[in-house]
């Protein structure tokens, strides 16, 4: 008899290996990748692995209880540089590929990240967080005790703020350190600081001849008020900086062509504010002339898939072909992502696309093959070789867990919205499903709103199905994957068409699946999905339980407390606080608190700077004062990323609270 698999458990979250960042070696027969896991101390760690492409199991290369990541082969393939937290914070390390111990390269006080080799292997460029007068040639890494003492001292000192952009959810309150580019001369073992501007610099690429450094930054005088990100070239010999873009947009993922004559990048000029689709551009290095290659497609370039089991960076493109006649990149379309190619005339075609999630790739120009990272709803991740239109599996990640647990294969559905447009969604059947049984139901709503649910592994969704719920998740208007008009359709109209799209999806499910219990409907979502959960319970009583996560309830206060509020409010709602406070109040779920009859659980991280916890506090106090059925769960130290990269124990506690609330009321 076949083995009866058990239901997925909350704790299985800590058993999943999350792969990322495949990198093909110069010898073309090996590639490196990163595997992130949760260790026995309930902390994240990541290790480097190498695998022969034509056979053999992956071989683990790092074993320290630390985060090892960003492996990059030297051009001759004899060395591998990577970043590791084994000394206490992220520094650069190098290891011979023929064996031997890793050696620490950097001892910077604030660490070093994202190393890249010059094409001749003579130097590395990396990013370091530096103060204005820091000397990169005289850096000393602090001991654990010294770092702790400095942290305790800083906690006693006031924070002086004089900038509009003074905090971010990823980094907390900003200080006087900036991300600067540093060059390491391999032969001389010396460091040279390449950028000095009072702004953060993003490394993009090194020209093939090694003379130019491509970076992105906002160097405008009014940078504190502008959200632009320009591309620049730094000449290493003359130190001259050339600006490639015009200060009106945001550009990144930029790479020199093999000859160095051209530069490809993603970018846009905010035609639809934050809902603007990326374009694929090519610049002529000599003339600075720019050509758009993506005008023939109405698709988001890059990977915008929503999930909770991805960790670490992976290349999304654009990547040049060796012949310099094509560019390769990931595109997001109708709930899937695939590998695409564009020629220099703007003709775009699919290389690989299936009912799954391509989350990264590495390109081998010699034989025109790729290593693809792929996730499906029932398999968190694996690497494959794509060669001559054939896909060959290379890894067997999470095999033991997948042999043990039962996962639900989603059923794709198409809903007709009130205005006649089509909405894509997916339905998960509960564990041990039986046709003649009635099941409770949970609607999940993604954040963004400009993001995309789709065919990827999502532990939270699978967990709810394992707990016995029918799970529905959809891409209402405002989502990526369906073109520019669709992703822009919710702006200045929150709580209207997007709300009716979701309600139409619920109606569709109830009409077409008679195993759903109409009297046991639940709803949950995070960020924008939390806003929408709050909006829903203030506008209908059809749900018997709701969980709002890292949500927005009051756009008036959000404007001033969120790290993005001062621009996001105008981008998405059309008005800033002083423009039309009455309109912002109309968009605020808090206004409709008296209508709420649905038992509501509020889940929020205390260090969330994107949707600050005062949003959860306002909602809780208002509903509690009105004697509504409400509870509030606060997560100390957790930011907006709690559900995706937060402390593993906190993530488990969060899921237990969500499941417990639905179990109590559904």
Short mmCIF file of N, CA, C and O in Angstrom, two decimals, residues 475-602:
data_model
loop_
_atom_site.label_atom_id
_atom_site.label_comp_id
_atom_site.label_asym_id
_atom_site.label_seq_id
_atom_site.Cartn_x
_atom_site.Cartn_y
_atom_site.Cartn_z
N UNK A 475 -5.74 37.24 -7.80
CA UNK A 475 -5.05 38.46 -8.20
C UNK A 475 -6.08 39.50 -8.65
O UNK A 475 -6.38 39.63 -9.85
N UNK A 476 -6.65 40.25 -7.71
CA UNK A 476 -7.62 41.27 -8.09
C UNK A 476 -6.94 42.43 -8.81
O UNK A 476 -5.70 42.50 -8.86
N UNK A 477 -7.72 43.33 -9.36
CA UNK A 477 -7.14 44.49 -10.06
C UNK A 477 -6.16 45.19 -9.14
O UNK A 477 -6.38 45.32 -7.93
N UNK A 478 -5.06 45.64 -9.73
CA UNK A 478 -3.94 46.17 -8.95
C UNK A 478 -2.79 45.21 -8.88
O UNK A 478 -1.66 45.59 -8.56
N UNK A 479 -3.05 43.92 -9.21
CA UNK A 479 -2.00 42.90 -9.18
C UNK A 479 -1.17 42.97 -10.45
O UNK A 479 -1.63 43.40 -11.51
N UNK A 480 0.08 42.50 -10.33
CA UNK A 480 0.93 42.32 -11.50
C UNK A 480 0.55 41.04 -12.23
O UNK A 480 -0.12 40.16 -11.69
N UNK A 481 1.01 40.94 -13.48
CA UNK A 481 0.84 39.72 -14.26
C UNK A 481 -0.17 39.82 -15.38
O UNK A 481 -0.32 38.89 -16.17
N UNK A 482 -0.88 40.97 -15.47
CA UNK A 482 -1.98 41.08 -16.43
C UNK A 482 -1.93 42.38 -17.22
O UNK A 482 -2.92 42.82 -17.78
N UNK A 483 -0.76 43.00 -17.24
CA UNK A 483 -0.58 44.20 -18.04
C UNK A 483 -0.69 45.49 -17.27
O UNK A 483 -1.13 45.54 -16.11
N UNK A 484 -0.29 46.59 -17.94
CA UNK A 484 -0.22 47.90 -17.30
C UNK A 484 -1.58 48.43 -16.86
O UNK A 484 -1.73 48.96 -15.76
N UNK A 485 -2.59 48.30 -17.69
CA UNK A 485 -3.91 48.82 -17.33
C UNK A 485 -4.45 48.12 -16.08
O UNK A 485 -5.01 48.78 -15.19
N UNK A 486 -4.26 46.82 -15.99
CA UNK A 486 -4.79 46.06 -14.87
C UNK A 486 -4.08 46.41 -13.57
O UNK A 486 -4.72 46.60 -12.52
N UNK A 487 -2.75 46.51 -13.60
CA UNK A 487 -2.02 46.79 -12.37
C UNK A 487 -2.27 48.21 -11.89
O UNK A 487 -2.16 48.52 -10.69
N UNK A 488 -2.65 49.08 -12.79
CA UNK A 488 -2.94 50.47 -12.42
C UNK A 488 -4.39 50.68 -11.98
O UNK A 488 -4.74 51.74 -11.46
N UNK A 489 -5.23 49.66 -12.15
CA UNK A 489 -6.68 49.85 -12.04
C UNK A 489 -7.18 50.11 -10.63
O UNK A 489 -8.32 50.58 -10.48
N UNK A 490 -6.38 49.84 -9.60
CA UNK A 490 -6.87 50.10 -8.24
C UNK A 490 -6.42 51.44 -7.69
O UNK A 490 -6.92 51.90 -6.66
N UNK A 491 -5.49 52.08 -8.35
CA UNK A 491 -4.97 53.35 -7.84
C UNK A 491 -6.08 54.42 -7.81
O UNK A 491 -6.89 54.51 -8.72
N UNK A 492 -6.08 55.15 -6.71
CA UNK A 492 -7.08 56.19 -6.44
C UNK A 492 -8.49 55.61 -6.33
O UNK A 492 -9.47 56.34 -6.42
N UNK A 493 -8.56 54.29 -6.12
CA UNK A 493 -9.88 53.64 -6.08
C UNK A 493 -9.88 52.46 -5.11
O UNK A 493 -10.63 51.52 -5.28
N UNK A 494 -9.02 52.54 -4.09
CA UNK A 494 -8.95 51.47 -3.11
C UNK A 494 -10.34 51.21 -2.49
O UNK A 494 -11.09 52.14 -2.19
N UNK A 495 -10.63 49.93 -2.29
CA UNK A 495 -11.88 49.57 -1.63
C UNK A 495 -13.09 49.57 -2.55
O UNK A 495 -14.22 49.41 -2.08
N UNK A 496 -12.86 49.72 -3.84
CA UNK A 496 -13.97 49.72 -4.79
C UNK A 496 -13.85 48.53 -5.74
O UNK A 496 -14.31 47.44 -5.42
N UNK A 497 -13.23 48.72 -6.90
CA UNK A 497 -13.12 47.61 -7.84
C UNK A 497 -12.34 46.44 -7.29
O UNK A 497 -12.66 45.27 -7.55
N UNK A 498 -11.29 46.72 -6.50
CA UNK A 498 -10.51 45.62 -5.92
C UNK A 498 -11.37 44.84 -4.92
O UNK A 498 -11.31 43.60 -4.85
N UNK A 499 -12.18 45.55 -4.14
CA UNK A 499 -13.08 44.90 -3.18
C UNK A 499 -14.12 44.03 -3.89
O UNK A 499 -14.33 42.87 -3.52
N UNK A 500 -14.74 44.58 -4.94
CA UNK A 500 -15.77 43.79 -5.63
C UNK A 500 -15.15 42.61 -6.38
O UNK A 500 -15.80 41.56 -6.54
N UNK A 501 -13.89 42.75 -6.85
CA UNK A 501 -13.21 41.61 -7.45
C UNK A 501 -13.11 40.46 -6.45
O UNK A 501 -13.36 39.30 -6.78
N UNK A 502 -12.72 40.78 -5.23
CA UNK A 502 -12.57 39.75 -4.20
C UNK A 502 -13.91 39.14 -3.83
O UNK A 502 -14.02 37.91 -3.65
N UNK A 503 -14.93 39.97 -3.73
CA UNK A 503 -16.25 39.44 -3.38
C UNK A 503 -16.81 38.58 -4.53
O UNK A 503 -17.47 37.57 -4.30
N UNK A 504 -16.52 38.96 -5.76
CA UNK A 504 -16.94 38.14 -6.90
C UNK A 504 -16.25 36.79 -6.88
O UNK A 504 -16.84 35.76 -7.24
N UNK A 505 -14.99 36.77 -6.43
CA UNK A 505 -14.26 35.51 -6.33
C UNK A 505 -14.87 34.61 -5.27
O UNK A 505 -15.00 33.39 -5.47
N UNK A 506 -15.26 35.19 -4.14
CA UNK A 506 -15.92 34.41 -3.09
C UNK A 506 -17.25 33.87 -3.61
O UNK A 506 -17.60 32.70 -3.41
N UNK A 507 -18.02 34.72 -4.29
CA UNK A 507 -19.31 34.27 -4.85
C UNK A 507 -19.09 33.12 -5.82
O UNK A 507 -19.86 32.14 -5.80
N UNK A 508 -18.06 33.22 -6.65
CA UNK A 508 -17.77 32.17 -7.62
C UNK A 508 -17.49 30.85 -6.90
O UNK A 508 -17.98 29.78 -7.29
N UNK A 509 -16.67 30.92 -5.86
CA UNK A 509 -16.32 29.70 -5.13
C UNK A 509 -17.55 29.06 -4.49
O UNK A 509 -17.74 27.84 -4.56
N UNK A 510 -18.41 29.87 -3.91
CA UNK A 510 -19.61 29.33 -3.25
C UNK A 510 -20.59 28.74 -4.26
O UNK A 510 -21.27 27.74 -3.97
N UNK A 511 -20.65 29.33 -5.44
CA UNK A 511 -21.57 28.84 -6.46
C UNK A 511 -21.08 27.56 -7.13
O UNK A 511 -21.89 26.74 -7.58
N UNK A 512 -19.76 27.36 -7.19
CA UNK A 512 -19.21 26.26 -7.97
C UNK A 512 -18.64 25.11 -7.15
O UNK A 512 -18.32 24.05 -7.71
N UNK A 513 -18.52 25.29 -5.84
CA UNK A 513 -17.97 24.24 -5.00
C UNK A 513 -18.89 24.03 -3.80
O UNK A 513 -18.81 24.77 -2.80
N UNK A 514 -19.77 23.04 -3.91
CA UNK A 514 -20.79 22.86 -2.89
C UNK A 514 -20.25 22.26 -1.60
O UNK A 514 -20.99 22.09 -0.62
N UNK A 515 -18.93 21.93 -1.57
CA UNK A 515 -18.35 21.43 -0.33
C UNK A 515 -17.90 22.56 0.59
O UNK A 515 -17.39 22.32 1.68
N UNK A 516 -18.04 23.82 0.15
CA UNK A 516 -17.72 24.96 1.00
C UNK A 516 -18.94 25.29 1.86
O UNK A 516 -20.05 25.42 1.36
N UNK A 517 -18.69 25.44 3.16
CA UNK A 517 -19.76 25.79 4.09
C UNK A 517 -19.97 27.31 4.06
O UNK A 517 -19.11 28.07 4.53
N UNK A 518 -21.09 27.75 3.54
CA UNK A 518 -21.37 29.19 3.39
C UNK A 518 -21.37 29.93 4.72
O UNK A 518 -21.17 31.16 4.76
N UNK A 519 -21.58 29.21 5.81
CA UNK A 519 -21.66 29.86 7.12
C UNK A 519 -20.33 29.88 7.86
O UNK A 519 -20.27 30.33 9.00
N UNK A 520 -19.27 29.40 7.21
CA UNK A 520 -17.96 29.39 7.87
C UNK A 520 -16.90 29.95 6.93
O UNK A 520 -16.05 29.25 6.42
N UNK A 521 -17.00 31.26 6.69
CA UNK A 521 -16.08 31.95 5.79
C UNK A 521 -15.11 32.81 6.59
O UNK A 521 -15.52 33.57 7.48
N UNK A 522 -13.81 32.71 6.26
CA UNK A 522 -12.80 33.54 6.90
C UNK A 522 -12.02 34.33 5.86
O UNK A 522 -12.03 34.01 4.67
N UNK A 523 -11.34 35.36 6.31
CA UNK A 523 -10.55 36.20 5.41
C UNK A 523 -9.31 36.68 6.15
O UNK A 523 -9.34 36.96 7.35
N UNK A 524 -8.19 36.75 5.42
CA UNK A 524 -6.95 37.27 5.99
C UNK A 524 -6.07 37.83 4.89
O UNK A 524 -6.23 37.51 3.71
N UNK A 525 -5.15 38.67 5.29
CA UNK A 525 -4.19 39.26 4.35
C UNK A 525 -3.23 40.15 5.09
O UNK A 525 -3.49 40.56 6.23
N UNK A 526 -2.08 40.46 4.46
CA UNK A 526 -1.07 41.29 5.09
C UNK A 526 -0.72 42.51 4.27
O UNK A 526 -0.79 42.49 3.04
N UNK A 527 -0.37 43.60 4.95
CA UNK A 527 0.01 44.87 4.32
C UNK A 527 -1.20 45.42 3.55
O UNK A 527 -2.22 45.69 4.18
N UNK A 528 -1.11 45.58 2.23
CA UNK A 528 -2.33 45.95 1.50
C UNK A 528 -3.42 44.92 1.72
O UNK A 528 -4.60 45.26 1.83
N UNK A 529 -3.05 43.64 1.82
CA UNK A 529 -4.03 42.60 2.12
C UNK A 529 -4.64 42.79 3.49
O UNK A 529 -5.79 42.42 3.73
N UNK A 530 -3.86 43.37 4.43
CA UNK A 530 -4.40 43.71 5.74
C UNK A 530 -5.36 44.88 5.65
O UNK A 530 -6.42 44.90 6.30
N UNK A 531 -4.97 45.89 4.87
CA UNK A 531 -5.90 47.00 4.61
C UNK A 531 -7.22 46.47 4.07
O UNK A 531 -8.30 46.84 4.52
N UNK A 532 -7.13 45.57 3.07
CA UNK A 532 -8.34 45.07 2.43
C UNK A 532 -9.16 44.21 3.39
O UNK A 532 -10.39 44.22 3.35
N UNK A 533 -8.48 43.46 4.27
CA UNK A 533 -9.21 42.70 5.29
C UNK A 533 -9.98 43.65 6.19
O UNK A 533 -11.16 43.42 6.50
N UNK A 534 -9.33 44.73 6.60
CA UNK A 534 -10.01 45.73 7.44
C UNK A 534 -11.19 46.35 6.69
O UNK A 534 -12.25 46.60 7.26
N UNK A 535 -10.98 46.63 5.41
CA UNK A 535 -12.05 47.22 4.60
C UNK A 535 -13.23 46.27 4.47
O UNK A 535 -14.39 46.66 4.59
N UNK A 536 -12.92 45.00 4.24
CA UNK A 536 -13.97 44.00 4.04
C UNK A 536 -14.86 43.89 5.28
O UNK A 536 -16.10 43.90 5.17
N UNK A 537 -14.26 43.77 6.46
CA UNK A 537 -15.09 43.57 7.66
C UNK A 537 -15.87 44.83 8.02
O UNK A 537 -16.83 44.76 8.79
N UNK A 538 -15.47 45.97 7.46
CA UNK A 538 -16.23 47.20 7.67
C UNK A 538 -17.33 47.40 6.64
O UNK A 538 -18.12 48.35 6.76
N UNK A 539 -17.37 46.51 5.63
CA UNK A 539 -18.35 46.69 4.55
C UNK A 539 -19.23 45.47 4.29
O UNK A 539 -20.15 45.54 3.48
N UNK A 540 -18.95 44.36 4.96
CA UNK A 540 -19.81 43.19 4.86
C UNK A 540 -19.65 42.34 6.11
O UNK A 540 -18.56 42.32 6.72
N UNK A 541 -20.71 41.66 6.46
CA UNK A 541 -20.67 40.76 7.62
C UNK A 541 -20.72 39.29 7.21
O UNK A 541 -21.02 38.42 8.03
N UNK A 542 -20.41 39.01 5.95
CA UNK A 542 -20.53 37.64 5.47
C UNK A 542 -19.45 36.72 6.02
O UNK A 542 -19.58 35.50 6.01
N UNK A 543 -18.33 37.31 6.50
CA UNK A 543 -17.24 36.49 7.05
C UNK A 543 -17.43 36.32 8.55
O UNK A 543 -17.79 37.26 9.27
N UNK A 544 -17.15 35.11 9.03
CA UNK A 544 -17.34 34.80 10.45
C UNK A 544 -16.06 34.96 11.26
O UNK A 544 -16.10 34.89 12.49
N UNK A 545 -14.94 35.14 10.57
CA UNK A 545 -13.67 35.37 11.26
C UNK A 545 -12.72 36.06 10.30
O UNK A 545 -12.76 35.83 9.09
N UNK A 546 -11.87 36.93 10.84
CA UNK A 546 -10.90 37.65 10.02
C UNK A 546 -9.61 37.83 10.80
O UNK A 546 -9.62 38.01 12.03
N UNK A 547 -8.50 37.79 10.09
CA UNK A 547 -7.18 38.07 10.67
C UNK A 547 -6.51 39.12 9.80
O UNK A 547 -6.28 38.89 8.61
N UNK A 548 -6.22 40.27 10.37
CA UNK A 548 -5.56 41.34 9.63
C UNK A 548 -4.10 41.41 10.06
O UNK A 548 -3.80 41.45 11.25
N UNK A 549 -3.20 41.40 9.09
CA UNK A 549 -1.77 41.30 9.37
C UNK A 549 -1.04 42.54 8.85
O UNK A 549 -1.26 42.96 7.73
N UNK A 550 -0.17 43.11 9.73
CA UNK A 550 0.66 44.29 9.38
C UNK A 550 -0.12 45.25 8.49
O UNK A 550 0.31 45.64 7.42
N UNK A 551 -1.26 45.68 8.99
CA UNK A 551 -2.25 46.34 8.14
C UNK A 551 -2.21 47.86 8.22
O UNK A 551 -1.48 48.45 9.01
N UNK A 552 -3.02 48.45 7.37
CA UNK A 552 -3.29 49.90 7.36
C UNK A 552 -4.75 50.09 7.70
O UNK A 552 -5.63 49.44 7.12
N UNK A 553 -5.04 50.99 8.64
CA UNK A 553 -6.43 51.30 8.96
C UNK A 553 -6.75 52.78 8.83
O UNK A 553 -7.90 53.17 8.70
N UNK A 554 -5.70 53.63 8.86
CA UNK A 554 -5.93 55.08 8.87
C UNK A 554 -4.89 55.76 7.97
O UNK A 554 -3.72 55.89 8.34
N UNK A 555 -5.33 56.18 6.80
CA UNK A 555 -4.40 56.80 5.84
C UNK A 555 -3.96 58.19 6.29
O UNK A 555 -2.90 58.67 5.84
N UNK A 556 -4.71 58.83 7.17
CA UNK A 556 -4.30 60.15 7.65
C UNK A 556 -3.00 60.05 8.44
O UNK A 556 -2.08 60.85 8.24
N UNK A 557 -2.92 59.10 9.35
CA UNK A 557 -1.69 58.95 10.14
C UNK A 557 -0.62 58.19 9.38
O UNK A 557 0.57 58.44 9.57
N UNK A 558 -1.01 57.27 8.50
CA UNK A 558 -0.04 56.51 7.71
C UNK A 558 0.89 57.44 6.94
O UNK A 558 2.10 57.17 6.82
N UNK A 559 0.38 58.54 6.45
CA UNK A 559 1.17 59.52 5.68
C UNK A 559 2.43 59.92 6.44
O UNK A 559 3.51 60.03 5.85
N UNK A 560 2.30 60.11 7.74
CA UNK A 560 3.44 60.64 8.50
C UNK A 560 4.24 59.62 9.27
O UNK A 560 5.36 59.91 9.69
N UNK A 561 3.72 58.41 9.47
CA UNK A 561 4.43 57.44 10.31
C UNK A 561 5.13 56.34 9.51
O UNK A 561 6.09 55.75 9.98
N UNK A 562 4.64 56.05 8.31
CA UNK A 562 5.26 55.00 7.51
C UNK A 562 6.54 55.50 6.84
O UNK A 562 6.66 56.69 6.52
N UNK A 563 7.48 54.58 6.60
CA UNK A 563 8.71 54.98 5.91
C UNK A 563 8.45 55.36 4.46
O UNK A 563 9.29 55.98 3.81
N UNK A 564 7.26 55.01 3.93
CA UNK A 564 6.92 55.36 2.55
C UNK A 564 5.66 56.23 2.46
O UNK A 564 5.25 56.61 1.38
N UNK A 565 5.06 56.55 3.60
CA UNK A 565 3.76 57.20 3.61
C UNK A 565 3.70 58.52 2.88
O UNK A 565 2.71 58.84 2.21
N UNK A 566 4.77 59.31 2.95
CA UNK A 566 4.76 60.65 2.38
C UNK A 566 4.67 60.65 0.86
O UNK A 566 4.28 61.64 0.26
N UNK A 567 5.04 59.52 0.22
CA UNK A 567 4.84 59.45 -1.23
C UNK A 567 3.82 58.38 -1.62
O UNK A 567 3.08 58.55 -2.59
N UNK A 568 3.71 57.30 -0.86
CA UNK A 568 2.82 56.20 -1.21
C UNK A 568 1.36 56.64 -1.16
O UNK A 568 0.54 56.21 -1.98
N UNK A 569 1.04 57.50 -0.21
CA UNK A 569 -0.34 57.95 -0.08
C UNK A 569 -0.80 58.66 -1.35
O UNK A 569 -1.90 58.40 -1.86
N UNK A 570 0.03 59.54 -1.88
CA UNK A 570 -0.32 60.24 -3.12
C UNK A 570 -0.28 59.27 -4.31
O UNK A 570 -1.16 59.32 -5.18
N UNK A 571 0.72 58.42 -4.36
CA UNK A 571 0.83 57.46 -5.45
C UNK A 571 -0.43 56.60 -5.58
O UNK A 571 -0.96 56.41 -6.66
N UNK A 572 -0.89 56.06 -4.46
CA UNK A 572 -1.96 55.06 -4.50
C UNK A 572 -3.35 55.64 -4.33
O UNK A 572 -4.31 55.12 -4.90
N UNK A 573 -3.48 56.71 -3.55
CA UNK A 573 -4.80 57.28 -3.28
C UNK A 573 -5.03 58.60 -4.00
O UNK A 573 -6.16 59.12 -4.02
N UNK A 574 -3.98 59.16 -4.58
CA UNK A 574 -4.14 60.39 -5.36
C UNK A 574 -4.00 61.66 -4.58
O UNK A 574 -3.95 62.74 -5.18
N UNK A 575 -3.90 61.57 -3.24
CA UNK A 575 -3.82 62.77 -2.41
C UNK A 575 -2.87 62.56 -1.25
O UNK A 575 -2.79 61.46 -0.69
N UNK A 576 -2.17 63.61 -0.88
CA UNK A 576 -1.41 63.62 0.35
C UNK A 576 -2.26 64.21 1.47
O UNK A 576 -3.35 64.73 1.23
N UNK A 577 -1.75 64.14 2.68
CA UNK A 577 -2.53 64.53 3.85
C UNK A 577 -3.15 65.91 3.74
O UNK A 577 -4.34 66.10 3.97
N UNK A 578 -2.35 66.91 3.37
CA UNK A 578 -2.86 68.29 3.36
C UNK A 578 -3.67 68.60 2.11
O UNK A 578 -4.36 69.62 2.07
N UNK A 579 -3.59 67.73 1.10
CA UNK A 579 -4.35 67.97 -0.13
C UNK A 579 -5.84 67.78 0.08
O UNK A 579 -6.65 68.61 -0.34
N UNK A 580 -6.19 66.67 0.71
CA UNK A 580 -7.61 66.33 0.86
C UNK A 580 -7.77 65.31 1.99
O UNK A 580 -8.00 64.12 1.75
N UNK A 581 -7.65 65.76 3.25
CA UNK A 581 -7.76 64.82 4.37
C UNK A 581 -9.11 64.09 4.40
O UNK A 581 -9.17 62.95 4.85
N UNK A 582 -10.16 64.73 3.93
CA UNK A 582 -11.48 64.07 3.93
C UNK A 582 -11.46 62.84 3.02
O UNK A 582 -12.06 61.80 3.36
N UNK A 583 -10.76 62.95 1.88
CA UNK A 583 -10.68 61.81 0.96
C UNK A 583 -9.89 60.67 1.59
O UNK A 583 -10.27 59.50 1.48
N UNK A 584 -8.78 61.00 2.26
CA UNK A 584 -7.99 59.97 2.91
C UNK A 584 -8.80 59.27 4.00
O UNK A 584 -8.68 58.06 4.20
N UNK A 585 -9.63 60.03 4.70
CA UNK A 585 -10.48 59.42 5.74
C UNK A 585 -11.53 58.50 5.11
O UNK A 585 -11.83 57.44 5.64
N UNK A 586 -12.03 58.89 3.96
CA UNK A 586 -13.00 58.03 3.26
C UNK A 586 -12.37 56.69 2.86
O UNK A 586 -13.05 55.67 2.81
N UNK A 587 -11.07 56.71 2.56
CA UNK A 587 -10.36 55.49 2.18
C UNK A 587 -9.94 54.65 3.40
O UNK A 587 -9.42 53.55 3.23
N UNK A 588 -10.12 55.17 4.60
CA UNK A 588 -9.59 54.54 5.80
C UNK A 588 -10.58 53.56 6.41
O UNK A 588 -11.70 53.94 6.77
N UNK A 589 -10.22 52.30 6.58
CA UNK A 589 -11.11 51.32 7.21
C UNK A 589 -11.56 51.74 8.61
O UNK A 589 -12.65 51.34 9.06
N UNK A 590 -10.74 52.52 9.32
CA UNK A 590 -11.10 52.94 10.67
C UNK A 590 -12.42 53.72 10.69
O UNK A 590 -13.18 53.67 11.66
N UNK A 591 -12.70 54.42 9.61
CA UNK A 591 -13.94 55.20 9.53
C UNK A 591 -15.17 54.31 9.65
O UNK A 591 -16.23 54.76 10.10
N UNK A 592 -15.03 53.05 9.27
CA UNK A 592 -16.19 52.15 9.22
C UNK A 592 -16.18 51.14 10.35
O UNK A 592 -16.83 50.09 10.27
N UNK A 593 -15.44 51.46 11.43
CA UNK A 593 -15.29 50.53 12.55
C UNK A 593 -16.62 50.16 13.19
O UNK A 593 -16.80 49.02 13.66
N UNK A 594 -17.56 51.09 13.22
CA UNK A 594 -18.86 50.78 13.85
C UNK A 594 -19.61 49.69 13.11
O UNK A 594 -20.47 49.03 13.71
N UNK A 595 -19.28 49.49 11.84
CA UNK A 595 -19.98 48.46 11.06
C UNK A 595 -19.45 47.06 11.30
O UNK A 595 -20.07 46.08 10.87
N UNK A 596 -18.30 46.93 11.96
CA UNK A 596 -17.63 45.64 12.07
C UNK A 596 -18.37 44.72 13.03
O UNK A 596 -18.59 45.06 14.20
N UNK A 597 -18.76 43.56 12.51
CA UNK A 597 -19.38 42.52 13.33
C UNK A 597 -18.57 41.23 13.30
O UNK A 597 -18.87 40.28 14.02
N UNK A 598 -17.55 41.17 12.45
CA UNK A 598 -16.73 39.98 12.30
C UNK A 598 -15.66 39.93 13.38
O UNK A 598 -14.93 40.92 13.57
N UNK A 599 -15.52 38.83 14.12
CA UNK A 599 -14.42 38.70 15.08
C UNK A 599 -13.08 38.90 14.36
O UNK A 599 -12.79 38.22 13.37
N UNK A 600 -12.27 39.84 14.86
CA UNK A 600 -11.05 40.24 14.15
C UNK A 600 -9.83 40.06 15.03
O UNK A 600 -9.77 40.56 16.15
N UNK A 601 -8.83 39.34 14.51
CA UNK A 601 -7.53 39.23 15.14
C UNK A 601 -6.57 40.17 14.43
O UNK A 601 -6.44 40.12 13.20
N UNK A 602 -5.88 41.02 15.18
CA UNK A 602 -4.92 41.96 14.63
C UNK A 602 -3.51 41.46 14.95
O UNK A 602 -3.15 41.27 16.11
#
